[in-house]
Coordinates of C-alpha atoms in Angstrom, one line a residue:
M17 CA 3.3 -13.6 -1.6
R18 CA -0.1 -15.3 -2.8
Y19 CA -2.9 -13.6 -3.9
R20 CA -6.9 -14.4 -4.5
K21 CA -10.1 -12.3 -5.9
V22 CA -12.3 -10.9 -3.1
G23 CA -15.2 -9.4 -4.7
N24 CA -14.1 -7.4 -7.6
K25 CA -10.1 -7.0 -6.4
D26 CA -7.0 -9.4 -6.7
V27 CA -5.7 -8.8 -2.9
S28 CA -2.7 -10.3 -0.8
V29 CA -4.0 -13.5 1.1
I30 CA -3.3 -12.1 4.5
A31 CA -4.8 -8.8 5.3
L32 CA -3.0 -6.4 7.8
G33 CA -4.7 -4.9 10.6
A34 CA -4.4 -1.6 11.4
M35 CA -6.4 -1.0 14.1
L36 CA -4.0 0.4 17.1
M37 CA -1.9 2.3 14.3
G38 CA -1.8 5.9 15.5
S39 CA -2.7 5.0 19.1
V40 CA -0.9 2.0 20.8
T41 CA 1.3 1.6 17.8
D42 CA 3.6 4.9 17.1
E43 CA 3.5 6.5 14.0
S44 CA 7.1 5.5 13.3
T45 CA 6.7 1.9 14.0
S46 CA 3.3 1.7 12.0
F47 CA 5.1 3.1 9.0
A48 CA 7.7 0.5 9.2
I49 CA 5.3 -2.1 9.6
L50 CA 3.3 -0.8 6.7
D51 CA 6.2 -0.6 4.5
R52 CA 7.4 -4.4 5.2
F53 CA 4.5 -5.7 4.7
V54 CA 4.0 -4.0 1.2
E55 CA 7.4 -5.1 0.7
A56 CA 6.6 -8.5 1.2
G57 CA 3.5 -8.1 -1.2
G58 CA 0.8 -7.5 0.8
T59 CA -2.1 -5.3 -0.7
F60 CA -5.0 -5.5 1.8
I61 CA -5.3 -3.4 4.8
D62 CA -8.1 -3.2 7.3
T63 CA -9.2 -0.2 9.5
S64 CA -12.3 1.5 10.9
N65 CA -13.6 5.1 11.5
N66 CA -14.3 4.1 15.2
Y67 CA -10.3 2.7 15.7
A68 CA -9.2 3.0 18.3
F69 CA -11.7 5.5 20.5
W70 CA -11.4 3.1 23.6
V71 CA -7.6 4.0 24.1
D72 CA -8.3 8.1 24.5
G73 CA -11.7 7.9 25.4
G74 CA -12.5 9.9 21.9
T75 CA -14.6 8.6 18.9
G76 CA -11.7 7.3 16.9
G77 CA -10.4 8.0 13.8
Q78 CA -6.5 7.9 14.8
S79 CA -6.2 4.8 12.3
E80 CA -7.7 6.5 9.3
E81 CA -5.7 9.7 9.8
L82 CA -2.5 7.4 10.0
L83 CA -3.0 5.3 6.8
G84 CA -4.0 8.6 5.0
R85 CA -0.8 10.2 6.1
W86 CA 1.2 6.7 5.4
R87 CA -0.2 6.5 1.6
R88 CA 0.5 10.3 1.1
S89 CA 4.5 9.9 2.6
R90 CA 4.8 7.1 0.1
G91 CA 2.9 8.0 -2.6
V92 CA 0.8 4.8 -2.1
G93 CA -2.4 4.6 -4.9
D94 CA -4.7 2.2 -6.4
E95 CA -2.4 -1.1 -5.9
I96 CA -3.2 -1.3 -1.6
V97 CA -6.6 -1.8 -0.9
I98 CA -8.1 -0.2 1.9
S99 CA -11.1 -1.3 4.0
T100 CA -12.9 0.4 6.5
K101 CA -16.1 0.4 8.6
V102 CA -19.0 2.5 9.9
G103 CA -21.6 2.0 12.5
A104 CA -19.8 1.2 15.7
R105 CA -18.5 5.0 16.3
P106 CA -19.4 6.3 19.7
V107 CA -21.3 9.4 19.0
A108 CA -19.6 11.4 21.6
P109 CA -16.4 10.7 23.7
G110 CA -16.4 8.8 26.6
L111 CA -19.1 6.6 25.3
S112 CA -18.7 3.6 23.0
Y113 CA -20.8 0.9 20.5
V114 CA -22.9 -0.8 23.6
D115 CA -23.5 3.0 25.2
D116 CA -24.8 4.8 21.8
A117 CA -23.2 3.6 18.7
E118 CA -23.6 6.0 15.6
G119 CA -25.9 3.3 14.0
L120 CA -26.6 2.4 10.2
S121 CA -28.8 5.5 9.1
A122 CA -28.3 6.7 5.3
K123 CA -27.2 9.8 6.9
V124 CA -24.9 8.3 9.1
I125 CA -23.5 5.8 6.5
R126 CA -23.1 8.5 3.7
E127 CA -21.5 11.4 6.2
Q128 CA -19.0 8.8 7.7
A129 CA -18.3 7.6 4.3
E130 CA -17.0 11.0 2.9
I131 CA -14.9 11.6 6.0
S132 CA -13.0 8.2 5.7
R133 CA -12.3 9.0 2.4
E134 CA -11.1 12.2 3.7
R135 CA -8.9 11.0 6.4
L136 CA -7.7 8.0 4.0
G137 CA -6.9 10.3 1.3
V138 CA -8.8 8.0 -1.1
E139 CA -11.5 8.8 -4.0
R140 CA -13.2 6.0 -3.4
I141 CA -13.4 3.3 -0.4
D142 CA -12.5 -0.1 -1.9
L143 CA -14.2 -2.1 0.6
Y144 CA -16.9 -0.4 3.1
Y145 CA -18.1 -2.5 6.3
S146 CA -21.4 -2.1 8.1
H147 CA -19.5 -2.8 11.6
I148 CA -22.2 -3.6 13.9
E149 CA -26.3 -4.1 13.2
D150 CA -28.4 -1.4 14.0
R151 CA -32.2 -2.3 14.7
S152 CA -33.6 0.9 15.2
V153 CA -33.1 1.7 11.6
E154 CA -34.9 0.1 8.7
L155 CA -33.0 -2.5 7.0
E156 CA -33.9 -1.2 3.7
E157 CA -32.9 2.5 4.4
T158 CA -29.5 1.0 5.6
V159 CA -29.1 -1.6 2.3
Q160 CA -30.0 1.3 0.0
A161 CA -27.9 3.9 1.1
F162 CA -24.8 1.2 0.7
G163 CA -26.2 0.4 -2.7
E164 CA -25.9 4.1 -3.4
L165 CA -22.6 4.3 -2.5
V166 CA -21.3 1.9 -4.8
Q167 CA -23.7 3.1 -7.5
D168 CA -22.2 6.4 -7.1
G169 CA -18.7 5.2 -7.2
V170 CA -17.7 6.4 -3.7
V171 CA -17.4 2.5 -2.5
G172 CA -15.9 -0.4 -4.8
M173 CA -17.9 -3.4 -2.8
L174 CA -19.7 -3.8 0.6
G175 CA -19.0 -5.8 3.5
V176 CA -20.5 -7.1 6.7
S177 CA -19.9 -7.6 9.8
N178 CA -20.6 -9.1 13.4
H179 CA -24.4 -9.3 11.9
P180 CA -26.0 -12.7 12.4
I181 CA -26.5 -14.4 9.3
W182 CA -30.3 -14.5 8.7
R183 CA -30.0 -10.7 8.6
V184 CA -27.4 -10.9 6.3
E185 CA -29.0 -12.7 3.6
R186 CA -32.3 -10.6 4.6
A187 CA -30.3 -7.6 3.6
R188 CA -28.7 -9.3 0.6
Q189 CA -32.1 -10.1 -0.6
I190 CA -33.4 -6.5 -0.7
A191 CA -30.5 -5.4 -2.5
G192 CA -30.9 -8.0 -5.1
G193 CA -34.5 -6.7 -5.5
L194 CA -33.4 -3.2 -5.5
G195 CA -31.1 -3.6 -8.1
L196 CA -28.4 -2.3 -5.8
A197 CA -24.7 -4.0 -4.6
G198 CA -25.1 -6.2 -1.7
Y199 CA -22.7 -7.3 0.9
E200 CA -20.0 -9.7 -1.0
V201 CA -17.6 -9.9 2.3
L202 CA -18.3 -11.1 5.6
Q203 CA -16.1 -10.2 8.3
Y204 CA -16.2 -12.4 11.4
Q205 CA -13.8 -13.8 14.4
H206 CA -12.8 -17.2 13.3
S207 CA -9.4 -19.2 14.5
Y208 CA -8.6 -22.4 15.0
L209 CA -10.1 -22.7 18.7
R210 CA -13.9 -23.2 18.4
P211 CA -16.3 -20.7 20.4
R212 CA -19.1 -21.6 22.9
F213 CA -22.3 -20.6 22.0
D214 CA -23.8 -20.7 25.2
V215 CA -22.9 -17.8 26.7
P216 CA -24.8 -14.5 27.5
E217 CA -25.2 -12.0 24.9
S218 CA -23.4 -9.5 27.2
I219 CA -20.4 -11.6 26.8
F220 CA -20.4 -11.0 23.3
R221 CA -21.4 -7.3 23.2
D222 CA -18.3 -6.8 25.9
G223 CA -16.0 -8.9 23.9
S224 CA -16.3 -10.8 20.6
L225 CA -19.4 -9.5 18.6
G226 CA -19.5 -12.5 16.0
H227 CA -18.1 -15.6 16.1
A228 CA -17.8 -17.5 12.6
G229 CA -19.5 -20.5 13.6
A230 CA -21.2 -23.7 11.8
E231 CA -24.4 -21.6 10.7
L232 CA -21.8 -18.8 8.8
L233 CA -19.5 -21.5 7.5
S234 CA -22.8 -23.5 6.2
Y235 CA -23.9 -20.1 4.5
L236 CA -20.1 -19.5 3.0
R237 CA -20.5 -23.6 1.5
L238 CA -24.0 -21.9 -0.5
D239 CA -22.2 -18.8 -1.8
P240 CA -18.6 -19.8 -3.4
A241 CA -18.1 -16.4 -4.2
M242 CA -18.3 -14.5 -0.7
T243 CA -15.1 -14.3 1.3
L244 CA -14.3 -14.6 4.7
V245 CA -12.6 -12.0 6.5
A246 CA -11.0 -13.7 9.7
Y247 CA -10.1 -11.1 12.4
S248 CA -8.3 -12.2 15.4
P249 CA -7.3 -15.3 13.8
L250 CA -4.6 -15.7 16.5
M251 CA -6.8 -14.6 19.6
G252 CA -4.4 -11.8 21.0
G253 CA -1.7 -14.3 21.6
V254 CA -3.4 -17.1 23.4
Y255 CA -1.6 -19.7 21.1
T256 CA 2.2 -18.8 21.8
R257 CA 2.2 -16.6 25.1
A258 CA 1.7 -18.5 28.9
D259 CA 0.2 -15.3 30.1
K260 CA -2.6 -14.7 28.0
K261 CA -5.9 -16.7 29.4
I262 CA -8.2 -18.4 27.0
P263 CA -11.3 -16.7 27.0
Y264 CA -14.5 -17.5 28.6
D265 CA -16.2 -17.9 25.8
Y266 CA -13.6 -20.7 24.2
E267 CA -13.3 -22.3 27.9
H268 CA -15.0 -26.1 27.0
P269 CA -13.1 -29.4 27.1
G270 CA -12.8 -29.4 23.2
T271 CA -9.6 -26.8 23.5
A272 CA -7.5 -28.6 25.2
K273 CA -7.8 -31.0 22.8
R274 CA -7.3 -28.7 19.7
L275 CA -4.5 -27.1 21.5
A276 CA -2.9 -30.4 22.0
V277 CA -2.9 -31.5 18.3
L278 CA -1.9 -27.9 17.3
K279 CA 1.0 -27.9 19.3
E280 CA 2.1 -31.3 17.7
I281 CA 1.7 -30.2 14.0
A282 CA 3.9 -27.1 15.4
E283 CA 6.8 -29.5 16.4
E284 CA 6.3 -31.5 13.3
T285 CA 6.4 -28.5 10.8
G286 CA 9.1 -26.7 12.6
A287 CA 6.7 -23.7 12.7
T288 CA 5.5 -21.5 15.2
A289 CA 1.9 -22.5 16.5
N290 CA 0.8 -19.0 15.3
Q291 CA 1.9 -19.9 11.8
V292 CA 0.2 -23.5 11.6
V293 CA -3.2 -21.6 12.5
L294 CA -2.6 -19.2 9.9
A295 CA -1.4 -21.9 7.4
W296 CA -4.6 -24.0 8.3
Q297 CA -6.9 -20.7 7.7
L298 CA -4.7 -20.0 4.3
G299 CA -5.2 -23.9 2.9
H300 CA -9.3 -24.1 4.1
E301 CA -11.9 -25.4 1.5
L302 CA -13.6 -21.8 2.1
A303 CA -12.3 -18.7 0.6
I304 CA -10.5 -17.3 4.1
V305 CA -8.3 -14.3 4.2
P306 CA -6.9 -14.1 8.0
L307 CA -6.5 -10.4 9.2
V308 CA -3.8 -9.9 11.2
G309 CA -2.8 -7.0 13.5
A310 CA 1.1 -6.5 14.1
S311 CA 3.0 -4.4 16.9
S312 CA 6.1 -4.7 15.6
V313 CA 8.0 -5.4 12.2
A314 CA 9.3 -8.9 13.9
Q315 CA 5.4 -9.9 14.8
L316 CA 4.4 -9.2 11.0
D317 CA 7.7 -11.3 10.0
E318 CA 6.6 -14.2 12.1
T319 CA 3.0 -14.1 10.3
L320 CA 4.4 -13.5 6.8
G321 CA 6.4 -16.7 7.4
A322 CA 3.2 -18.6 7.7
L323 CA 2.8 -18.4 3.9
D324 CA 5.8 -21.0 3.6
V325 CA 4.1 -23.5 6.0
E326 CA 2.6 -26.6 4.0
L327 CA 0.7 -28.7 6.1
T328 CA -0.2 -32.4 4.9
E329 CA -3.2 -34.0 4.2
D330 CA -2.9 -36.1 7.1
Q331 CA -1.8 -33.0 9.4
R332 CA -4.7 -31.1 7.8
A333 CA -7.1 -34.1 8.7
R334 CA -6.0 -34.6 12.2
L335 CA -6.0 -30.7 13.1
D336 CA -9.9 -31.0 11.3
A337 CA -10.9 -34.2 13.4
V338 CA -10.9 -32.5 17.0
N339 CA -14.3 -31.3 18.2

């Protein structure tokens, strides 16, 4: 395993997503995946307070609870960095973040931080994300609530996911003006395929909320201290499974061209297409941490194999040259 600085922590260059652990992925399989990740040197695990509400029509919490049980059973301490999120939990069973999300009021942020700490069995949340934006609450209230959690030692550092970049920058400016901690980590969808940006907002509301497009990547270039945690880097199997359809928001002429080059590089390196995508992200000029889920130890092992894939300058140039 390799490591990099994310905020104030040194973490593994690959993060493990625990979204479906404790629900779709049963406990014994989840524990085996987590054990293998740690055995391989993995130290960065991601979850949320609303995972996975859509499985049973509830309000979430299964993933955090499973991670808490795993931590206690294995005697895991501060050596493993766990991030979680607030803001997108349904307020009542049967709803979703689209219908009625909990939002980002100071009251919700404080209360949910305590609930997440209890579920995870931690004294402090290493990295706490604002999951989706909430324009019904003044941004100053949200920023101050998050900043005070850091000030009080309840949270180590702050992140933001699925927000427009202008809102991220405004929040950081407010935090700076108040002398409080601001967002240091961005979590957005990012992969080798490039999305369209001419689709209705409703498509993104029902699918991916936040693509890491040119604007976000430019923003990262201006502040090298910030990190992009890239969720869905493998796009649910699109790169390797014939039964997986290209998402609507990725249907454009450039997609077929990029897939063709990706296939060529995979054949040249003897790696899988998934491994090439991850190696491409790991060697990016920007600080990108792929956030990868796994439903089996074998699937995780394929992911870990990306650490051994070395792309040449020519291969990387060919991957990047396709529009």
